Amino acid sequence: GVQTCALPIYPSGRIFIAGDFSSVDSVARNHIARLNSDGTVDKTFDPGTGTDGSINAVAVNAGSQPVVGGVFANVNGLTSPRLARFNISGINLLGVVDTSFAVGAGPNEFVSALVVQPDGKIIIGGGFTGVGGLLRNRIARLNSDGSVDATFNVGSGADDTVSAIRLQPDGSLLIGGAFTQINGMPQNHVARLV
């Protein structure tokens, strides 16, 4: 399957696609590619060998960099467990993993949803129970450098997978998934976090 970024990221209409594929239009692209507005592969964005596992979620930060989450452990030969960010500018850097985004040990299980806040922080959801060695049951927030934001803590978190996250205009979050409780409170598959 293919996941797509919700909005075109450039006035030209180029978008990122990500998922479980190894090529797009006969162009080798492991799990992530950028498309031109006419649907052709943008060959200037080259992620090399890409990820070694599926990408389940993609979002774009204010600098138009794609942030991805999934079931992978490595990106183009570099360790980046289940989360990564790609460069979109610089000489010989277009499509290369942004090493300034350092997730350390990262989530201990898959990431299935993510959203980038206007301040650059990243909310992630999935099947994990810890991120970077901290207890974070299926929902967490990262700082823009990839470190865990310790100020965002949903207590005991979700009791099952978080598979969708939407940022609301007021800054609250809507989450959806297989969970029936959030922080010990009944919440059948949908919850709003303020």
mmCIF file of C-alpha atoms in Angstrom:
data_model
loop_
_atom_site.group_PDB
_atom_site.id
_atom_site.type_symbol
_atom_site.label_atom_id
_atom_site.label_comp_id
_atom_site.label_asym_id
_atom_site.label_seq_id
_atom_site.Cartn_x
_atom_site.Cartn_y
_atom_site.Cartn_z
ATOM 1 C CA GLY A 1 0.000 0.000 0.000
ATOM 2 C CA VAL A 2 0.968 3.622 -0.379
ATOM 3 C CA GLN A 3 0.510 6.392 2.171
ATOM 4 C CA THR A 4 0.516 9.983 0.985
ATOM 5 C CA CYS A 5 1.186 13.283 2.645
ATOM 6 C CA ALA A 6 -2.116 15.083 3.241
ATOM 7 C CA LEU A 7 -1.160 18.278 1.388
ATOM 8 C CA PRO A 8 1.092 19.135 -1.537
ATOM 9 C CA ILE A 9 4.271 20.493 -0.056
ATOM 10 C CA TYR A 10 5.288 22.876 -2.809
ATOM 11 C CA PRO A 11 3.334 25.396 -4.887
ATOM 12 C CA SER A 12 4.366 23.212 -7.842
ATOM 13 C CA GLY A 13 2.198 20.430 -6.375
ATOM 14 C CA ARG A 14 4.942 17.905 -5.625
ATOM 15 C CA ILE A 15 4.030 15.381 -2.916
ATOM 16 C CA PHE A 16 5.685 12.604 -0.966
ATOM 17 C CA ILE A 17 4.349 9.078 -1.088
ATOM 18 C CA ALA A 18 5.407 6.324 1.268
ATOM 19 C CA GLY A 19 4.378 2.757 1.988
ATOM 20 C CA ASP A 20 5.377 -0.778 1.095
ATOM 21 C CA PHE A 21 6.872 -0.548 -2.406
ATOM 22 C CA SER A 22 10.283 -0.910 -4.012
ATOM 23 C CA SER A 23 9.767 1.120 -7.168
ATOM 24 C CA VAL A 24 7.518 3.780 -8.656
ATOM 25 C CA ASP A 25 7.045 3.875 -12.413
ATOM 26 C CA SER A 26 10.063 1.562 -12.821
ATOM 27 C CA VAL A 27 12.267 3.927 -10.766
ATOM 28 C CA ALA A 28 13.839 2.194 -7.754
ATOM 29 C CA ARG A 29 12.452 3.806 -4.600
ATOM 30 C CA ASN A 30 12.284 1.734 -1.402
ATOM 31 C CA HIS A 31 9.240 2.840 0.570
ATOM 32 C CA ILE A 32 9.425 6.612 -0.145
ATOM 33 C CA ALA A 33 9.371 8.790 -3.249
ATOM 34 C CA ARG A 34 8.547 12.328 -4.261
ATOM 35 C CA LEU A 35 6.215 12.876 -7.186
ATOM 36 C CA ASN A 36 5.996 15.848 -9.515
ATOM 37 C CA SER A 37 2.630 17.542 -10.021
ATOM 38 C CA ASP A 38 2.044 15.403 -13.146
ATOM 39 C CA GLY A 39 2.497 12.170 -11.141
ATOM 40 C CA THR A 40 5.945 11.295 -12.454
ATOM 41 C CA VAL A 41 8.759 10.406 -10.064
ATOM 42 C CA ASP A 42 10.869 13.392 -9.040
ATOM 43 C CA LYS A 43 14.301 11.892 -9.664
ATOM 44 C CA THR A 44 16.060 14.733 -7.803
ATOM 45 C CA PHE A 45 14.799 13.281 -4.500
ATOM 46 C CA ASP A 46 16.781 10.050 -4.174
ATOM 47 C CA PRO A 47 16.604 8.222 -0.814
ATOM 48 C CA GLY A 48 19.270 5.702 -1.885
ATOM 49 C CA THR A 49 18.363 2.255 -0.601
ATOM 50 C CA GLY A 50 15.491 3.778 1.388
ATOM 51 C CA THR A 51 14.113 2.018 4.444
ATOM 52 C CA ASP A 52 14.542 -1.682 5.218
ATOM 53 C CA GLY A 53 10.865 -2.008 6.143
ATOM 54 C CA SER A 54 7.521 -0.416 5.387
ATOM 55 C CA ILE A 55 6.706 3.223 6.039
ATOM 56 C CA ASN A 56 3.248 3.577 7.597
ATOM 57 C CA ALA A 57 3.062 7.354 8.041
ATOM 58 C CA VAL A 58 4.524 10.464 6.424
ATOM 59 C CA ALA A 59 4.156 14.138 7.308
ATOM 60 C CA VAL A 60 6.023 17.261 6.301
ATOM 61 C CA ASN A 61 7.549 19.793 8.696
ATOM 62 C CA ALA A 62 7.632 23.571 8.225
ATOM 63 C CA GLY A 63 10.894 23.207 6.283
ATOM 64 C CA SER A 64 9.153 20.834 3.826
ATOM 65 C CA GLN A 65 11.180 17.868 5.073
ATOM 66 C CA PRO A 66 9.357 14.523 5.108
ATOM 67 C CA VAL A 67 9.212 12.810 8.486
ATOM 68 C CA VAL A 68 8.366 9.107 8.283
ATOM 69 C CA GLY A 69 7.398 6.360 10.701
ATOM 70 C CA GLY A 70 6.944 2.647 10.229
ATOM 71 C CA VAL A 71 8.432 -0.773 10.907
ATOM 72 C CA PHE A 72 11.966 -0.135 9.607
ATOM 73 C CA ALA A 73 15.213 -0.162 11.599
ATOM 74 C CA ASN A 74 17.573 1.372 9.030
ATOM 75 C CA VAL A 75 17.392 4.068 6.377
ATOM 76 C CA ASN A 76 19.929 3.987 3.556
ATOM 77 C CA GLY A 77 22.293 2.009 5.793
ATOM 78 C CA LEU A 78 21.951 4.271 8.861
ATOM 79 C CA THR A 79 20.264 3.120 12.059
ATOM 80 C CA SER A 80 17.056 5.049 12.614
ATOM 81 C CA PRO A 81 14.548 2.812 14.394
ATOM 82 C CA ARG A 82 11.008 3.337 13.110
ATOM 83 C CA LEU A 83 11.402 7.117 12.582
ATOM 84 C CA ALA A 84 13.426 9.247 10.176
ATOM 85 C CA ARG A 85 13.557 12.645 8.518
ATOM 86 C CA PHE A 86 14.951 13.331 5.045
ATOM 87 C CA ASN A 87 16.857 16.320 3.685
ATOM 88 C CA ILE A 88 15.255 18.176 0.798
ATOM 89 C CA SER A 89 18.036 20.661 0.044
ATOM 90 C CA GLY A 90 21.797 20.982 -0.033
ATOM 91 C CA ILE A 91 24.480 19.770 -2.381
ATOM 92 C CA ASN A 92 24.299 15.973 -2.618
ATOM 93 C CA LEU A 93 21.865 15.861 0.327
ATOM 94 C CA LEU A 94 18.478 15.744 -1.417
ATOM 95 C CA GLY A 95 16.802 12.568 -0.176
ATOM 96 C CA VAL A 96 19.574 11.701 2.297
ATOM 97 C CA VAL A 97 18.642 10.946 5.929
ATOM 98 C CA ASP A 98 18.831 14.045 8.127
ATOM 99 C CA THR A 99 21.258 12.928 10.844
ATOM 100 C CA SER A 100 20.400 15.962 12.993
ATOM 101 C CA PHE A 101 17.099 14.150 13.671
ATOM 102 C CA ALA A 102 18.429 11.598 16.159
ATOM 103 C CA VAL A 103 15.826 9.244 17.641
ATOM 104 C CA GLY A 104 18.350 7.130 19.575
ATOM 105 C CA ALA A 105 16.692 3.839 20.491
ATOM 106 C CA GLY A 106 13.436 5.205 19.053
ATOM 107 C CA PRO A 107 10.066 3.528 19.576
ATOM 108 C CA ASN A 108 10.286 -0.128 20.631
ATOM 109 C CA GLU A 109 7.558 -1.120 18.143
ATOM 110 C CA PHE A 110 5.977 0.170 14.935
ATOM 111 C CA VAL A 111 4.792 3.712 14.262
ATOM 112 C CA SER A 112 1.495 3.862 12.382
ATOM 113 C CA ALA A 113 0.620 7.575 12.559
ATOM 114 C CA LEU A 114 2.383 10.890 12.977
ATOM 115 C CA VAL A 115 1.719 14.589 12.702
ATOM 116 C CA VAL A 116 4.085 17.572 12.826
ATOM 117 C CA GLN A 117 2.954 20.496 14.976
ATOM 118 C CA PRO A 118 3.578 24.088 13.824
ATOM 119 C CA ASP A 119 6.415 24.365 16.391
ATOM 120 C CA GLY A 120 8.194 21.383 14.780
ATOM 121 C CA LYS A 121 7.377 18.866 17.503
ATOM 122 C CA ILE A 122 6.136 15.512 16.231
ATOM 123 C CA ILE A 123 3.297 13.461 17.715
ATOM 124 C CA ILE A 124 3.613 9.736 16.992
ATOM 125 C CA GLY A 125 1.206 6.858 17.501
ATOM 126 C CA GLY A 126 1.499 3.139 16.966
ATOM 127 C CA GLY A 127 2.040 -0.144 18.758
ATOM 128 C CA PHE A 128 5.031 0.899 20.879
ATOM 129 C CA THR A 129 5.150 0.912 24.678
ATOM 130 C CA GLY A 130 8.350 2.892 25.002
ATOM 131 C CA VAL A 131 10.274 5.570 23.114
ATOM 132 C CA GLY A 132 13.931 6.272 23.744
ATOM 133 C CA GLY A 133 13.825 4.234 26.929
ATOM 134 C CA LEU A 134 10.837 6.129 28.375
ATOM 135 C CA LEU A 135 7.458 4.517 29.009
ATOM 136 C CA ARG A 136 5.101 5.828 26.325
ATOM 137 C CA ASN A 137 2.138 3.572 25.601
ATOM 138 C CA ARG A 138 1.300 4.017 21.940
ATOM 139 C CA ILE A 139 1.422 7.836 21.857
ATOM 140 C CA ALA A 140 4.347 10.189 22.351
ATOM 141 C CA ARG A 141 5.737 13.541 21.291
ATOM 142 C CA LEU A 142 9.225 14.176 20.003
ATOM 143 C CA ASN A 143 11.143 17.420 19.911
ATOM 144 C CA SER A 144 12.183 18.633 16.472
ATOM 145 C CA ASP A 145 15.631 17.058 16.994
ATOM 146 C CA GLY A 146 14.096 13.569 17.486
ATOM 147 C CA SER A 147 14.460 13.409 21.270
ATOM 148 C CA VAL A 148 11.442 12.496 23.401
ATOM 149 C CA ASP A 149 9.511 15.509 24.710
ATOM 150 C CA ALA A 150 9.239 14.623 28.415
ATOM 151 C CA THR A 151 6.600 17.356 28.940
ATOM 152 C CA PHE A 152 4.067 15.399 26.862
ATOM 153 C CA ASN A 153 2.905 12.431 28.895
ATOM 154 C CA VAL A 154 -0.513 10.783 28.547
ATOM 155 C CA GLY A 155 -0.073 8.814 31.787
ATOM 156 C CA SER A 156 -0.671 5.133 31.118
ATOM 157 C CA GLY A 157 -1.368 6.022 27.470
ATOM 158 C CA ALA A 158 -3.485 3.899 25.146
ATOM 159 C CA ASP A 159 -4.221 0.253 25.899
ATOM 160 C CA ASP A 160 -3.938 -0.721 22.215
ATOM 161 C CA THR A 161 -2.682 0.647 18.894
ATOM 162 C CA VAL A 162 -3.063 4.309 17.923
ATOM 163 C CA SER A 163 -3.418 4.314 14.138
ATOM 164 C CA ALA A 164 -4.582 7.873 13.345
ATOM 165 C CA ILE A 165 -3.676 11.318 14.675
ATOM 166 C CA ARG A 166 -5.097 14.673 13.590
ATOM 167 C CA LEU A 167 -4.025 18.060 14.906
ATOM 168 C CA GLN A 168 -6.988 20.393 15.475
ATOM 169 C CA PRO A 169 -6.843 24.191 14.912
ATOM 170 C CA ASP A 170 -6.989 24.775 18.694
ATOM 171 C CA GLY A 171 -3.897 22.582 19.223
ATOM 172 C CA SER A 172 -5.773 19.585 20.589
ATOM 173 C CA LEU A 173 -5.298 16.131 19.099
ATOM 174 C CA LEU A 174 -7.825 13.644 17.802
ATOM 175 C CA ILE A 175 -6.586 10.073 17.889
ATOM 176 C CA GLY A 176 -8.123 6.875 16.633
ATOM 177 C CA GLY A 177 -7.242 3.218 16.808
ATOM 178 C CA ALA A 178 -7.875 -0.126 18.409
ATOM 179 C CA PHE A 179 -7.690 1.239 21.980
ATOM 180 C CA THR A 180 -10.584 1.167 24.459
ATOM 181 C CA GLN A 181 -8.867 3.180 27.210
ATOM 182 C CA ILE A 182 -6.671 6.266 27.380
ATOM 183 C CA ASN A 183 -4.851 6.779 30.683
ATOM 184 C CA GLY A 184 -7.228 4.300 32.293
ATOM 185 C CA MET A 185 -10.389 6.102 31.160
ATOM 186 C CA PRO A 186 -12.884 4.449 28.764
ATOM 187 C CA GLN A 187 -12.353 5.780 25.217
ATOM 188 C CA ASN A 188 -13.619 3.433 22.525
ATOM 189 C CA HIS A 189 -11.375 3.850 19.486
ATOM 190 C CA VAL A 190 -11.539 7.684 19.359
ATOM 191 C CA ALA A 191 -10.260 10.257 21.842
ATOM 192 C CA ARG A 192 -9.485 13.953 22.035
ATOM 193 C CA LEU A 193 -6.333 15.012 23.868
ATOM 194 C CA VAL A 194 -6.052 18.636 25.007
#
